[in-house]
Amino acid sequence: MSIPTSRMAFPSRQEDLVEVRGVCPHDCPDTCAWIVTVDRTTGRAIRLRGAEDHPITRGFLCTKVNHYLERTYHPERLLHPLRRTGAKGKGRFERITWDEALDEIAQRLKEIIERYGAEAILPYSYTGTMGVVQGQSMDRRFFHRLGATRLLRTICSDAGFTGLIYTLGAARGTPPEAFAHARYIILWGANLLTTNVHLWPFVREAQKNGAKVVCIDPVRTRTARASDWWLPILPGTDGALALAMMHVIFREGLEDREFIEEHCFGGDQLRERVMEWSPERAAAITGLAPDAITRLAREYATTRPAVIRINYGLQRHAGGGMAVRNIACLPALVGAWRDVGGGLLLSTSGAFPLNDQKLERPDLRPRDTRAVNMVELGRILNEMDDPPIKALVVYNSNPAAVAPDQAAVHKGLSREDLFTVVLEHFQTDTADYADIVLPATTQLEHWDLVKPYGHYYLALNHPAIAPLGESKPNSEIFRLLAQRMGFDDPCFQDDDLTIIRQALESDAPELAGVTLERLQEHGFVRLNLPELYRPFANGHFPTPSGKCELYSERMAQDGYDPLPTYTPPNWEKSSYPKGGDGELLLVSPSAHYFLNSSFANVERLLRREGEPVLWIHPDDAARRDVKDGQMVRVWNERGDFLARARVTEDVRPGVCMTPSVWWSKLSPGRRNVNFVTSQALADMGGGATFHDCVVNVGPAD
Ligand SMILES: Nc1nc2c(c(=O)[nH]1)N[C@H]1C(S)=C(S)[C@@H](COP(=O)(O)OP(=O)(O)OC[C@H]3O[C@@H](n4cnc5c(=O)[nH]c(N)nc54)[C@H](O)[C@@H]3O)O[C@H]1N2
Ligand SMILES: Nc1nc2c(c(=O)[nH]1)N[C@H]1C(S)=C(S)[C@@H](COP(=O)(O)OP(=O)(O)OC[C@H]3O[C@@H](n4cnc5c(=O)[nH]c(N)nc54)[C@H](O)[C@@H]3O)O[C@H]1N2
Ligand code: SF4
Ligand SMILES: [Mo]
């Protein structure tokens, strides 16, 4: 296939160009509105830019999505259905027609249902696209109607999300626009300049106006470097830091008594609980100095407005849920919710009451089907019984790179008796294991509606170009499969615009006046909330008590400590940190030029990311005879991977870091970081524990 890139195309005449509004589909808090320029004469998209009139996008896209056209027109885009001809994992396929592909899938699924029951079928999807049409509607209806095993989509955010909901009652938070008004900003396990770039201009504006920006992260990230104070905490120990901050706040009488009295539940119990959490005690756990902890607490409690940005990296630990719960108590304690520019932001997703029942139709389930946790894919494929998983349908995800414990995942995917279908843009690590690969459209080629989790603007994606090759939208693929399976509920005929209308059918005040027509006109619409929305300024926490639950009866019922407590990371149970020559802690946060494993095959971004790299502190490197620039092996009981050592003080002693997630087949030795990460679950929500990982490091040879 040879489609010229936009740079090589002849300059188009102005009157041949049209602009189409859309939205970035990626799993990123920014959910940017974009404008695609299409040449009508060729039907090609020739330019993509951020919408200038979107208050968060502000006319720019990130370094990854600036290459979305290159990704879309990539010479390796999958353009027709394929059937496997070689061994699983080898990536040898032949071209087949859509009819052949769909008939074969329907026939295999029917055989499996006949023999093992529909629960032998498992969908596996995550947020390759955040759109409701391509990832949360026709697909869900199909698997519900089938009676397939349900997938708990926990891999990213569920631990922290659960801790947040226990405390605040809803995933709502300080709007990005309000950050510009803050005087004290804590970026807590959040690498904005890589993962949330559109929040940065607001932080920068505040900083220019004199706000202090604090970054709590084991790594001196780009963001930590641009902050005023870097606190290099030991991974997984943030819960203890928050407890000690509360200790100082109560001890020194810095709490907002009125806010606690009126809007919090359990203030007295919390005061008593945190008496035992002196900065000295927390210092021994977090690896921070007691003075630093005291200073942080004082500055936070006495500077207004004060805001905390938590992102999800923080909670990928055994105690991640409790850590977020503890941190979420802080703004109420000091009354920060009162102020424009005060409060906390983890997610805004709870403010978008889309009609999930209509979209997903859980009522189509023939019975109460079993559910499995996506983090445990390795165990599910290898150990699950009664019935075992016999068919796996993967879309919007690349589990053979992103799921933990890859040795188990690859072993499971290699099973000859497992029928695997993969809907993809590219021949990923996962697609290499497929029996049938189906080519999917990208955001330039299909309709969608995207709900953000980092601000309050809903956006519509209008297709800009025709589907490339024979690719089809996920929604259409599941529509066709439903036909082949003989599903006759009328919902299986809904077209994409109907699905979008259904999503918006809601009586919720936030969606009042948010219609498809308005979305079609403007591309995006703000929820019916004020610009400088203060979600909990007057309390109204949607918890059982209607207050911010410093004490949570619901947690007690669910078997947790009802008060903030410290839940240690799993690494504390290992031999670490007994000897400086022993094991190290490994965190594998987001790579700057990839988005999870998306874009990790786009040449220009691959070149910028370079190769898998391991940041290691000079003291730790010296003890292991590791030199800067040398290949190292990183290993533990689960497996190993190779990376180039970068010896640097930008990571604290005892911790190493590798930007993620590389495709395994594009990594040295064909193994990426997830060969060492674990399937262990976090304390809440069944979340993943990617950053709670103990490894050995040594020269590669
Ligand atoms: N460029 C880029 N952007 C992305 C992504 C990407 O892969 N690349 N991924 C997207 C997705 S899916 C998500 S969920 C978000 C994630 O957004 P973030 O949460 O910002 O991403 P991470 O890089 O995983 O983690 C943030 C920081 O947490 C630190 N960290 C790890 N463990 C701990 C800890 O125990 N305590 C503290 N205080 N810090 C810790 C890491 O060192 C890292 O610098 O980003 C989205 N945006
Ligand atoms: N070690 C380590 N592992 C991690 C993380 C980490 O920080 N460290 N981060 C974790 C996090 S936060 C997350 S969210 C998960 C993310 O895991 P995934 O959701 O699996 O994310 P991606 O790797 O981006 O893979 C998405 C795939 O979906 C495909 N896709 C995109 N749009 C469409 C579409 O419209 N149709 C179809 N059929 N396919 C499409 C893309 O081509 C891509 O291959 O990874 C987790 N894994
Ligand atoms: S990945 Fe995030 S920052 Fe980049 S364009 Fe998409 S929404 Fe914007
Ligand atoms: Mo994520």
GROMACS .gro file of C-alpha atoms in nm, residues 165-374:
model
  210
  165ILE     CA    1  -1.593   0.753   4.622
  166TYR     CA    2  -1.587   0.623   4.980
  167THR     CA    3  -1.466   0.965   5.092
  168LEU     CA    4  -1.631   1.220   4.862
  169GLY     CA    5  -1.919   1.016   4.723
  170ALA     CA    6  -1.854   1.113   4.360
  171ALA     CA    7  -1.579   1.143   4.102
  172ARG     CA    8  -1.594   1.518   4.074
  173GLY     CA    9  -1.323   1.767   4.138
  174THR     CA   10  -1.169   2.105   4.089
  175PRO     CA   11  -1.198   2.210   3.722
  176PRO     CA   12  -0.867   2.268   3.540
  177GLU     CA   13  -0.959   2.632   3.477
  178ALA     CA   14  -0.967   2.692   3.852
  179PHE     CA   15  -0.606   2.579   3.900
  180ALA     CA   16  -0.498   2.918   3.767
  181HIS     CA   17  -0.641   3.072   4.087
  182ALA     CA   18  -0.456   2.844   4.328
  183ARG     CA   19  -0.173   2.962   4.553
  184TYR     CA   20  -0.057   2.617   4.656
  185ILE     CA   21  -0.060   2.321   4.419
  186ILE     CA   22   0.036   1.966   4.509
  187LEU     CA   23   0.098   1.738   4.210
  188TRP     CA   24   0.076   1.406   4.383
  189GLY     CA   25   0.192   1.112   4.170
  190ALA     CA   26   0.096   1.309   3.862
  191ASN     CA   27   0.333   1.377   3.575
  192LEU     CA   28   0.135   1.653   3.405
  193LEU     CA   29   0.388   1.746   3.141
  194THR     CA   30   0.367   1.392   3.005
  195THR     CA   31   0.017   1.267   3.087
  196ASN     CA   32  -0.205   1.572   3.136
  197VAL     CA   33  -0.039   1.854   2.940
  198HIS     CA   34  -0.351   2.066   2.912
  199LEU     CA   35  -0.366   2.116   3.287
  200TRP     CA   36  -0.014   2.253   3.282
  201PRO     CA   37  -0.088   2.603   3.140
  202PHE     CA   38  -0.323   2.665   3.432
  203VAL     CA   39  -0.064   2.546   3.683
  204ARG     CA   40   0.197   2.760   3.512
  205GLU     CA   41  -0.027   3.065   3.530
  206ALA     CA   42  -0.076   3.012   3.901
  207GLN     CA   43   0.297   2.961   3.947
  208LYS     CA   44   0.371   3.286   3.764
  209ASN     CA   45   0.131   3.459   4.000
  210GLY     CA   46   0.327   3.330   4.295
  211ALA     CA   47   0.174   2.990   4.366
  212LYS     CA   48   0.405   2.721   4.499
  213VAL     CA   49   0.400   2.396   4.303
  214VAL     CA   50   0.498   2.079   4.489
  215CYS     CA   51   0.555   1.746   4.318
  216ILE     CA   52   0.542   1.421   4.516
  217ASP     CA   53   0.697   1.147   4.305
  218PRO     CA   54   0.980   0.892   4.344
  219VAL     CA   55   1.107   1.021   4.010
  220ARG     CA   56   1.224   1.369   3.918
  221THR     CA   57   0.997   1.380   3.614
  222ARG     CA   58   0.970   1.668   3.367
  223THR     CA   59   0.692   1.790   3.595
  224ALA     CA   60   0.899   1.760   3.913
  225ARG     CA   61   1.174   1.961   3.744
  226ALA     CA   62   0.928   2.238   3.660
  227SER     CA   63   0.790   2.241   4.015
  228ASP     CA   64   0.920   2.444   4.307
  229TRP     CA   65   0.969   2.150   4.541
  230TRP     CA   66   1.025   1.782   4.463
  231LEU     CA   67   0.950   1.530   4.738
  232PRO     CA   68   1.100   1.195   4.631
  233ILE     CA   69   0.873   0.960   4.820
  234LEU     CA   70   0.915   0.583   4.833
  235PRO     CA   71   0.655   0.422   4.604
  236GLY     CA   72   0.333   0.303   4.767
  237THR     CA   73   0.376   0.500   5.089
  238ASP     CA   74   0.167   0.810   5.018
  239GLY     CA   75  -0.105   0.697   5.258
  240ALA     CA   76   0.138   0.743   5.547
  241LEU     CA   77   0.239   1.088   5.426
  242ALA     CA   78  -0.125   1.200   5.418
  243LEU     CA   79  -0.180   1.065   5.771
  244ALA     CA   80   0.115   1.262   5.903
  245MET     CA   81  -0.004   1.578   5.727
  246MET     CA   82  -0.338   1.538   5.904
  247HIS     CA   83  -0.148   1.485   6.230
  248VAL     CA   84   0.034   1.816   6.191
  249ILE     CA   85  -0.283   1.997   6.086
  250PHE     CA   86  -0.472   1.885   6.398
  251ARG     CA   87  -0.176   1.921   6.632
  252GLU     CA   88  -0.118   2.279   6.527
  253GLY     CA   89  -0.487   2.370   6.512
  254LEU     CA   90  -0.475   2.443   6.139
  255GLU     CA   91  -0.798   2.262   6.058
  256ASP     CA   92  -1.113   2.440   5.938
  257ARG     CA   93  -1.339   2.360   6.232
  258GLU     CA   94  -1.644   2.508   6.073
  259PHE     CA   95  -1.614   2.305   5.754
  260ILE     CA   96  -1.549   1.988   5.953
  261GLU     CA   97  -1.842   2.058   6.180
  262GLU     CA   98  -2.087   2.129   5.901
  263HIS     CA   99  -1.971   1.913   5.614
  264CYS     CA  100  -1.765   1.623   5.748
  265PHE     CA  101  -1.852   1.301   5.921
  266GLY     CA  102  -1.611   1.162   6.181
  267GLY     CA  103  -1.386   1.459   6.254
  268ASP     CA  104  -1.328   1.359   6.616
  269GLN     CA  105  -1.246   1.000   6.534
  270LEU     CA  106  -1.003   1.114   6.267
  271ARG     CA  107  -0.832   1.354   6.506
  272GLU     CA  108  -0.779   1.068   6.747
  273ARG     CA  109  -0.661   0.830   6.476
  274VAL     CA  110  -0.394   1.062   6.337
  275MET     CA  111  -0.249   1.136   6.681
  276GLU     CA  112  -0.040   0.824   6.632
  277TRP     CA  113   0.093   0.949   6.295
  278SER     CA  114   0.380   1.177   6.383
  279PRO     CA  115   0.598   1.306   6.097
  280GLU     CA  116   0.881   1.094   6.241
  281ARG     CA  117   0.676   0.778   6.203
  282ALA     CA  118   0.574   0.867   5.848
  283ALA     CA  119   0.930   0.965   5.765
  284ALA     CA  120   1.053   0.615   5.845
  285ILE     CA  121   0.797   0.476   5.599
  286THR     CA  122   0.805   0.730   5.318
  287GLY     CA  123   1.177   0.798   5.306
  288LEU     CA  124   1.112   1.173   5.342
  289ALA     CA  125   1.256   1.390   5.618
  290PRO     CA  126   1.027   1.465   5.917
  291ASP     CA  127   1.086   1.839   5.865
  292ALA     CA  128   0.977   1.818   5.505
  293ILE     CA  129   0.654   1.649   5.608
  294THR     CA  130   0.579   1.910   5.872
  295ARG     CA  131   0.656   2.193   5.635
  296LEU     CA  132   0.437   2.045   5.363
  297ALA     CA  133   0.144   2.012   5.603
  298ARG     CA  134   0.184   2.366   5.736
  299GLU     CA  135   0.220   2.527   5.397
  300TYR     CA  136  -0.074   2.331   5.258
  301ALA     CA  137  -0.300   2.417   5.550
  302THR     CA  138  -0.213   2.786   5.568
  303THR     CA  139  -0.200   2.886   5.201
  304ARG     CA  140  -0.527   2.948   5.020
  305PRO     CA  141  -0.651   2.846   4.774
  306ALA     CA  142  -0.477   2.506   4.789
  307VAL     CA  143  -0.542   2.232   4.538
  308ILE     CA  144  -0.423   1.874   4.500
  309ARG     CA  145  -0.393   1.696   4.166
  310ILE     CA  146  -0.372   1.321   4.209
  311ASN     CA  147  -0.330   1.110   3.901
  312TYR     CA  148  -0.359   0.738   3.866
  313GLY     CA  149   0.011   0.645   3.884
  314LEU     CA  150  -0.008   0.697   4.258
  315GLN     CA  151  -0.264   0.423   4.319
  316ARG     CA  152  -0.107   0.128   4.133
  317HIS     CA  153   0.001  -0.023   4.464
  318ALA     CA  154  -0.132  -0.269   4.718
  319GLY     CA  155  -0.247   0.024   4.934
  320GLY     CA  156  -0.344   0.253   4.645
  321GLY     CA  157  -0.713   0.273   4.734
  322MET     CA  158  -0.648   0.372   5.094
  323ALA     CA  159  -0.378   0.620   4.990
  324VAL     CA  160  -0.624   0.808   4.769
  325ARG     CA  161  -0.888   0.789   5.041
  326ASN     CA  162  -0.647   0.947   5.291
  327ILE     CA  163  -0.542   1.222   5.054
  328ALA     CA  164  -0.906   1.293   4.967
  329CYS     CA  165  -0.971   1.381   5.333
  330LEU     CA  166  -0.721   1.669   5.325
  331PRO     CA  167  -0.919   1.938   5.137
  332ALA     CA  168  -1.217   1.897   5.368
  333LEU     CA  169  -0.994   1.916   5.674
  334VAL     CA  170  -0.858   2.255   5.576
  335GLY     CA  171  -1.176   2.381   5.407
  336ALA     CA  172  -1.004   2.402   5.067
  337TRP     CA  173  -1.328   2.311   4.888
  338ARG     CA  174  -1.464   2.656   4.971
  339ASP     CA  175  -1.225   2.836   4.739
  340VAL     CA  176  -1.214   2.887   4.366
  341GLY     CA  177  -0.884   2.718   4.291
  342GLY     CA  178  -0.901   2.496   4.597
  343GLY     CA  179  -0.995   2.133   4.639
  344LEU     CA  180  -0.878   1.818   4.466
  345LEU     CA  181  -0.891   1.661   4.123
  346LEU     CA  182  -0.862   1.291   4.049
  347SER     CA  183  -1.147   1.246   3.804
  348THR     CA  184  -1.445   1.440   3.678
  349SER     CA  185  -1.610   1.138   3.518
  350GLY     CA  186  -1.887   1.121   3.777
  351ALA     CA  187  -2.030   1.449   3.653
  352PHE     CA  188  -2.133   1.298   3.318
  353PRO     CA  189  -2.450   1.098   3.379
  354LEU     CA  190  -2.470   0.937   3.034
  355ASN     CA  191  -2.740   0.675   2.998
  356ASP     CA  192  -2.531   0.362   3.050
  357GLN     CA  193  -2.833   0.134   3.078
  358LYS     CA  194  -2.948   0.232   2.732
  359LEU     CA  195  -2.597   0.216   2.591
  360GLU     CA  196  -2.492  -0.118   2.734
  361ARG     CA  197  -2.825  -0.294   2.789
  362PRO     CA  198  -2.722  -0.515   3.084
  363ASP     CA  199  -3.086  -0.629   3.092
  364LEU     CA  200  -3.013  -0.841   2.782
  365ARG     CA  201  -2.818  -1.086   2.998
  366PRO     CA  202  -2.996  -1.420   3.002
  367ARG     CA  203  -2.884  -1.479   3.362
  368ASP     CA  204  -2.648  -1.346   3.624
  369THR     CA  205  -2.319  -1.416   3.451
  370ARG     CA  206  -1.984  -1.451   3.624
  371ALA     CA  207  -1.726  -1.172   3.622
  372VAL     CA  208  -1.347  -1.178   3.607
  373ASN     CA  209  -1.083  -0.914   3.671
  374MET     CA  210  -0.887  -0.803   3.361
   0.00000   0.00000   0.00000
